[in-house]
Every structure is written in structure tokens, then in C-alpha cells.
Amino acid sequence: MAPRKQREIFAATLRLLAGKGYDGLTVEGVAEASGVNKTTIYRWWPSKAALLAAALVEADMLDFDVPDTGSLRGDLVALVEALGALLTEPPGKDVAVAALGAAVHHPEIDARRFFADRLARERVVFERAVRRGELPETADPMLVMDLLAGAMWVRAVFRGLPLGADFAAEAVAAVLDGVS
């Protein structure tokens, strides 16, 4: 499949997910919105869940550049700010909330692929920090990102509170320095 057409299919998938939720997302709707035949979609993705899992990883809508500020703290603050924007600004916010709900109720979506892809992208931040001597080799990048991402999800999505201007720096400080 042509990359441009694939991007259109993924974008349509996420737009429909954001607007209608997982239950309202249909392969027929994606086909219509992206201008392809539904058999084309089924040829590449055997189910709605498989299509959504691929769209979550491949779509430009949820993409961001991994920062390189020259320090672990700066990179993590920039990363939290970028991820925070995805969780609090449409359309990323609507996609993230709908995808989380769908993944909880439909394990066939297999959100592990999405999170594995994100951690693979973010891992370079930790590799650079180890090379600069800011972090021991034994540091667990997944734990650090889980703590930071968890803080964002709880604050922004579950509590419905804004991520204030200092949130990223405060969250990173709490993880890197502790709270005492």
C-alpha cells in the first residue's frame, strides 16, 4: 500500500475514534473517510482492533520529536511537555482517552505495541544520559517514563486538572530528585 494512502487510513481511523469512540469506529467508516474500499483495509488489517493498533503506532497525529537539550533533566521536561500536550489538546486528547478506554475493554487491541514503540523512541534520552554520566547504566527507563506518564494521565485525564506551566519541571524533579 502506498505510504500516503496508509497515512490517510490511519488519520481517518484516529479521527473517527476521537469522534465516535471505539464502539462507533467501523472499518466501513474508515474506508469511506479515507476513500478506499473496505476490502483494501481488511487485506492489510484483519480487524478493527488490528487497524487501531497500527494507527496508534504509525499515525502522524500522535507523533512527536524526541528532545535533545543536552541534559537528562531538560530532555525529560521537554518530553513531559510534549506528551502533556498530546493528553490535553485535541485531537490527541480525544484519541488518547478513547484508545485507553478501548484497550481496557478490548484486549485484542494490544496496547503493548504502542507503549513499546514509545519507549523505544524515548530510550535514546536515557542512553545519552548514561553516556554523559548523568544516569547509571542500571537505571530503568521504563520505570522513569511510567512514573512521569502516570502522573500526567492521573492529573490530566482522571482528575481533569490542567497540567500547569511548571508541571513538567516539578514532575521530573520529583522523579529525579525524590520528594524530600
mmCIF file of C-alpha atoms in Angstrom:
data_model
loop_
_atom_site.group_PDB
_atom_site.id
_atom_site.type_symbol
_atom_site.label_atom_id
_atom_site.label_comp_id
_atom_site.label_asym_id
_atom_site.label_seq_id
_atom_site.Cartn_x
_atom_site.Cartn_y
_atom_site.Cartn_z
ATOM 1 C CA MET A 1 0.000 0.000 0.000
ATOM 2 C CA ALA A 2 1.244 3.478 -0.818
ATOM 3 C CA PRO A 3 2.531 5.322 2.267
ATOM 4 C CA ARG A 4 0.304 8.343 1.579
ATOM 5 C CA LYS A 5 -2.836 6.194 1.429
ATOM 6 C CA GLN A 6 -1.787 4.363 4.593
ATOM 7 C CA ARG A 7 -1.362 7.715 6.409
ATOM 8 C CA GLU A 8 -4.848 8.732 5.242
ATOM 9 C CA ILE A 9 -6.326 5.488 6.569
ATOM 10 C CA PHE A 10 -4.580 5.894 9.939
ATOM 11 C CA ALA A 11 -5.625 9.541 10.222
ATOM 12 C CA ALA A 12 -9.242 8.636 9.421
ATOM 13 C CA THR A 13 -9.114 5.833 11.990
ATOM 14 C CA LEU A 14 -7.962 8.171 14.748
ATOM 15 C CA ARG A 15 -10.382 10.957 13.759
ATOM 16 C CA LEU A 16 -13.303 8.524 13.905
ATOM 17 C CA LEU A 17 -12.052 7.046 17.187
ATOM 18 C CA ALA A 18 -11.854 10.529 18.708
ATOM 19 C CA GLY A 19 -15.297 11.472 17.461
ATOM 20 C CA LYS A 20 -17.244 8.250 17.937
ATOM 21 C CA GLY A 21 -15.266 6.131 20.396
ATOM 22 C CA TYR A 22 -14.198 2.576 19.772
ATOM 23 C CA ASP A 23 -17.722 1.212 19.536
ATOM 24 C CA GLY A 24 -18.579 3.803 16.868
ATOM 25 C CA LEU A 25 -15.375 3.162 14.913
ATOM 26 C CA THR A 26 -16.026 0.914 11.917
ATOM 27 C CA VAL A 27 -13.890 -0.331 9.071
ATOM 28 C CA GLU A 28 -16.641 0.843 6.722
ATOM 29 C CA GLY A 29 -16.447 4.339 8.205
ATOM 30 C CA VAL A 30 -12.658 4.403 7.879
ATOM 31 C CA ALA A 31 -12.921 3.203 4.284
ATOM 32 C CA GLU A 32 -15.399 5.937 3.433
ATOM 33 C CA ALA A 33 -13.427 8.661 5.230
ATOM 34 C CA SER A 34 -10.151 7.667 3.591
ATOM 35 C CA GLY A 35 -11.535 6.959 0.121
ATOM 36 C CA VAL A 36 -10.611 3.286 -0.085
ATOM 37 C CA ASN A 37 -12.604 0.094 -0.341
ATOM 38 C CA LYS A 38 -13.139 -1.763 2.945
ATOM 39 C CA THR A 39 -11.658 -4.894 1.365
ATOM 40 C CA THR A 40 -8.403 -2.953 0.977
ATOM 41 C CA ILE A 41 -8.367 -2.272 4.698
ATOM 42 C CA TYR A 42 -9.157 -5.890 5.556
ATOM 43 C CA ARG A 43 -6.361 -7.026 3.244
ATOM 44 C CA TRP A 44 -3.839 -5.183 5.442
ATOM 45 C CA TRP A 45 -5.543 -5.317 8.847
ATOM 46 C CA PRO A 46 -7.763 -8.305 9.690
ATOM 47 C CA SER A 47 -9.895 -6.457 12.237
ATOM 48 C CA LYS A 48 -10.872 -3.080 13.611
ATOM 49 C CA ALA A 49 -8.618 -3.757 16.622
ATOM 50 C CA ALA A 50 -5.614 -4.501 14.385
ATOM 51 C CA LEU A 51 -6.261 -1.339 12.379
ATOM 52 C CA LEU A 52 -6.467 0.789 15.514
ATOM 53 C CA ALA A 53 -3.321 -0.766 16.994
ATOM 54 C CA ALA A 54 -1.409 0.061 13.801
ATOM 55 C CA ALA A 55 -2.846 3.580 13.622
ATOM 56 C CA LEU A 56 -1.830 4.335 17.222
ATOM 57 C CA VAL A 57 1.787 3.492 16.402
ATOM 58 C CA GLU A 58 2.050 4.800 12.846
ATOM 59 C CA ALA A 59 -0.207 7.863 12.638
ATOM 60 C CA ASP A 60 1.376 11.305 12.497
ATOM 61 C CA MET A 61 -1.268 12.665 14.888
ATOM 62 C CA LEU A 62 0.425 11.106 17.935
ATOM 63 C CA ASP A 63 3.983 11.669 16.791
ATOM 64 C CA PHE A 64 6.471 13.960 18.488
ATOM 65 C CA ASP A 65 10.175 14.638 18.237
ATOM 66 C CA VAL A 66 12.349 13.202 20.974
ATOM 67 C CA PRO A 67 14.135 16.186 22.525
ATOM 68 C CA ASP A 68 17.878 16.635 22.788
ATOM 69 C CA THR A 69 18.502 19.548 25.152
ATOM 70 C CA GLY A 70 21.920 18.388 26.294
ATOM 71 C CA SER A 71 20.803 17.150 29.711
ATOM 72 C CA LEU A 72 18.618 14.377 31.075
ATOM 73 C CA ARG A 73 16.554 16.820 33.111
ATOM 74 C CA GLY A 74 15.996 19.106 30.126
ATOM 75 C CA ASP A 75 15.133 16.191 27.851
ATOM 76 C CA LEU A 76 12.642 14.766 30.341
ATOM 77 C CA VAL A 77 10.984 18.142 30.925
ATOM 78 C CA ALA A 78 10.636 18.648 27.157
ATOM 79 C CA LEU A 79 9.343 15.106 26.764
ATOM 80 C CA VAL A 80 6.745 15.558 29.518
ATOM 81 C CA GLU A 81 5.650 18.847 27.940
ATOM 82 C CA ALA A 82 5.229 17.172 24.519
ATOM 83 C CA LEU A 83 3.361 14.203 25.966
ATOM 84 C CA GLY A 84 1.283 16.529 28.118
ATOM 85 C CA ALA A 85 0.197 18.439 25.029
ATOM 86 C CA LEU A 86 -0.923 15.163 23.442
ATOM 87 C CA LEU A 87 -3.038 14.386 26.517
ATOM 88 C CA THR A 88 -4.600 17.807 26.924
ATOM 89 C CA GLU A 89 -5.090 19.239 23.425
ATOM 90 C CA PRO A 90 -7.457 17.966 20.737
ATOM 91 C CA PRO A 91 -7.294 15.816 18.744
ATOM 92 C CA GLY A 92 -4.603 13.916 20.697
ATOM 93 C CA LYS A 93 -6.558 14.178 23.950
ATOM 94 C CA ASP A 94 -9.680 12.651 22.439
ATOM 95 C CA VAL A 95 -7.701 9.885 20.754
ATOM 96 C CA ALA A 96 -5.733 9.051 23.912
ATOM 97 C CA VAL A 97 -8.811 8.854 26.133
ATOM 98 C CA ALA A 98 -10.798 6.811 23.605
ATOM 99 C CA ALA A 99 -7.845 4.494 22.956
ATOM 100 C CA LEU A 100 -7.299 3.912 26.683
ATOM 101 C CA GLY A 101 -10.948 3.042 27.196
ATOM 102 C CA ALA A 102 -10.938 0.783 24.177
ATOM 103 C CA ALA A 103 -7.749 -1.008 25.256
ATOM 104 C CA VAL A 104 -9.188 -1.664 28.723
ATOM 105 C CA HIS A 105 -12.377 -3.195 27.350
ATOM 106 C CA HIS A 106 -10.937 -4.784 24.206
ATOM 107 C CA PRO A 107 -7.625 -6.545 24.950
ATOM 108 C CA GLU A 108 -7.349 -7.567 21.293
ATOM 109 C CA ILE A 109 -6.179 -4.011 20.594
ATOM 110 C CA ASP A 110 -2.928 -4.945 22.371
ATOM 111 C CA ALA A 111 -1.781 -1.511 23.524
ATOM 112 C CA ARG A 112 1.586 -3.046 24.448
ATOM 113 C CA ARG A 113 2.788 -2.403 20.901
ATOM 114 C CA PHE A 114 2.024 1.311 21.259
ATOM 115 C CA PHE A 115 3.833 1.609 24.586
ATOM 116 C CA ALA A 116 6.779 -0.486 23.396
ATOM 117 C CA ASP A 117 7.118 1.778 20.354
ATOM 118 C CA ARG A 118 7.031 4.926 22.514
ATOM 119 C CA LEU A 119 9.609 3.560 24.942
ATOM 120 C CA ALA A 120 11.865 2.580 22.037
ATOM 121 C CA ARG A 121 11.694 6.169 20.779
ATOM 122 C CA GLU A 122 12.330 7.636 24.239
ATOM 123 C CA ARG A 123 15.158 5.242 25.127
ATOM 124 C CA VAL A 124 17.699 7.459 23.323
ATOM 125 C CA VAL A 125 17.180 10.116 26.033
ATOM 126 C CA PHE A 126 18.398 7.628 28.639
ATOM 127 C CA GLU A 127 21.239 6.285 26.502
ATOM 128 C CA ARG A 128 22.597 9.820 26.071
ATOM 129 C CA ALA A 129 22.259 10.451 29.821
ATOM 130 C CA VAL A 130 24.264 7.304 30.590
ATOM 131 C CA ARG A 131 26.999 8.378 28.143
ATOM 132 C CA ARG A 132 27.135 11.832 29.782
ATOM 133 C CA GLY A 133 27.415 10.252 33.237
ATOM 134 C CA GLU A 134 24.055 11.661 34.414
ATOM 135 C CA LEU A 135 22.498 8.271 34.959
ATOM 136 C CA PRO A 136 23.834 4.843 35.940
ATOM 137 C CA GLU A 137 23.548 2.065 33.375
ATOM 138 C CA THR A 138 21.270 0.232 35.795
ATOM 139 C CA ALA A 139 18.602 2.954 35.607
ATOM 140 C CA ASP A 140 15.259 1.682 34.320
ATOM 141 C CA PRO A 141 13.948 3.951 31.516
ATOM 142 C CA MET A 142 10.558 2.230 31.579
ATOM 143 C CA LEU A 143 10.106 2.944 35.295
ATOM 144 C CA VAL A 144 11.032 6.612 34.839
ATOM 145 C CA MET A 145 8.654 7.034 31.896
ATOM 146 C CA ASP A 146 5.884 5.120 33.675
ATOM 147 C CA LEU A 147 6.187 7.436 36.686
ATOM 148 C CA LEU A 148 6.112 10.557 34.513
ATOM 149 C CA ALA A 149 3.394 9.372 32.141
ATOM 150 C CA GLY A 150 1.334 8.050 35.034
ATOM 151 C CA ALA A 151 1.486 11.439 36.730
ATOM 152 C CA MET A 152 0.274 13.119 33.540
ATOM 153 C CA TRP A 153 -2.566 10.648 32.969
ATOM 154 C CA VAL A 154 -3.823 10.871 36.530
ATOM 155 C CA ARG A 155 -3.647 14.665 36.656
ATOM 156 C CA ALA A 156 -4.982 15.469 33.180
ATOM 157 C CA VAL A 157 -7.348 12.618 32.370
ATOM 158 C CA PHE A 158 -8.558 11.050 35.590
ATOM 159 C CA ARG A 159 -8.624 14.148 37.793
ATOM 160 C CA GLY A 160 -9.438 16.541 34.962
ATOM 161 C CA LEU A 161 -6.906 19.081 36.199
ATOM 162 C CA PRO A 162 -4.706 21.191 33.972
ATOM 163 C CA LEU A 163 -1.024 20.465 33.593
ATOM 164 C CA GLY A 164 0.215 23.845 34.747
ATOM 165 C CA ALA A 165 3.218 25.665 33.343
ATOM 166 C CA ASP A 166 5.515 24.148 35.997
ATOM 167 C CA PHE A 167 4.056 20.636 35.958
ATOM 168 C CA ALA A 168 6.717 19.089 33.714
ATOM 169 C CA ALA A 169 9.635 20.515 35.692
ATOM 170 C CA GLU A 170 8.028 19.580 39.030
ATOM 171 C CA ALA A 171 7.216 16.028 37.930
ATOM 172 C CA VAL A 172 10.717 15.484 36.560
ATOM 173 C CA ALA A 173 12.258 16.896 39.755
ATOM 174 C CA ALA A 174 10.117 14.577 41.881
ATOM 175 C CA VAL A 175 11.265 11.561 39.854
ATOM 176 C CA LEU A 176 14.947 12.503 39.556
ATOM 177 C CA ASP A 177 15.448 14.118 42.979
ATOM 178 C CA GLY A 178 12.750 12.498 45.107
ATOM 179 C CA VAL A 179 10.193 14.409 47.078
ATOM 180 C CA SER A 180 12.124 15.082 50.282
#
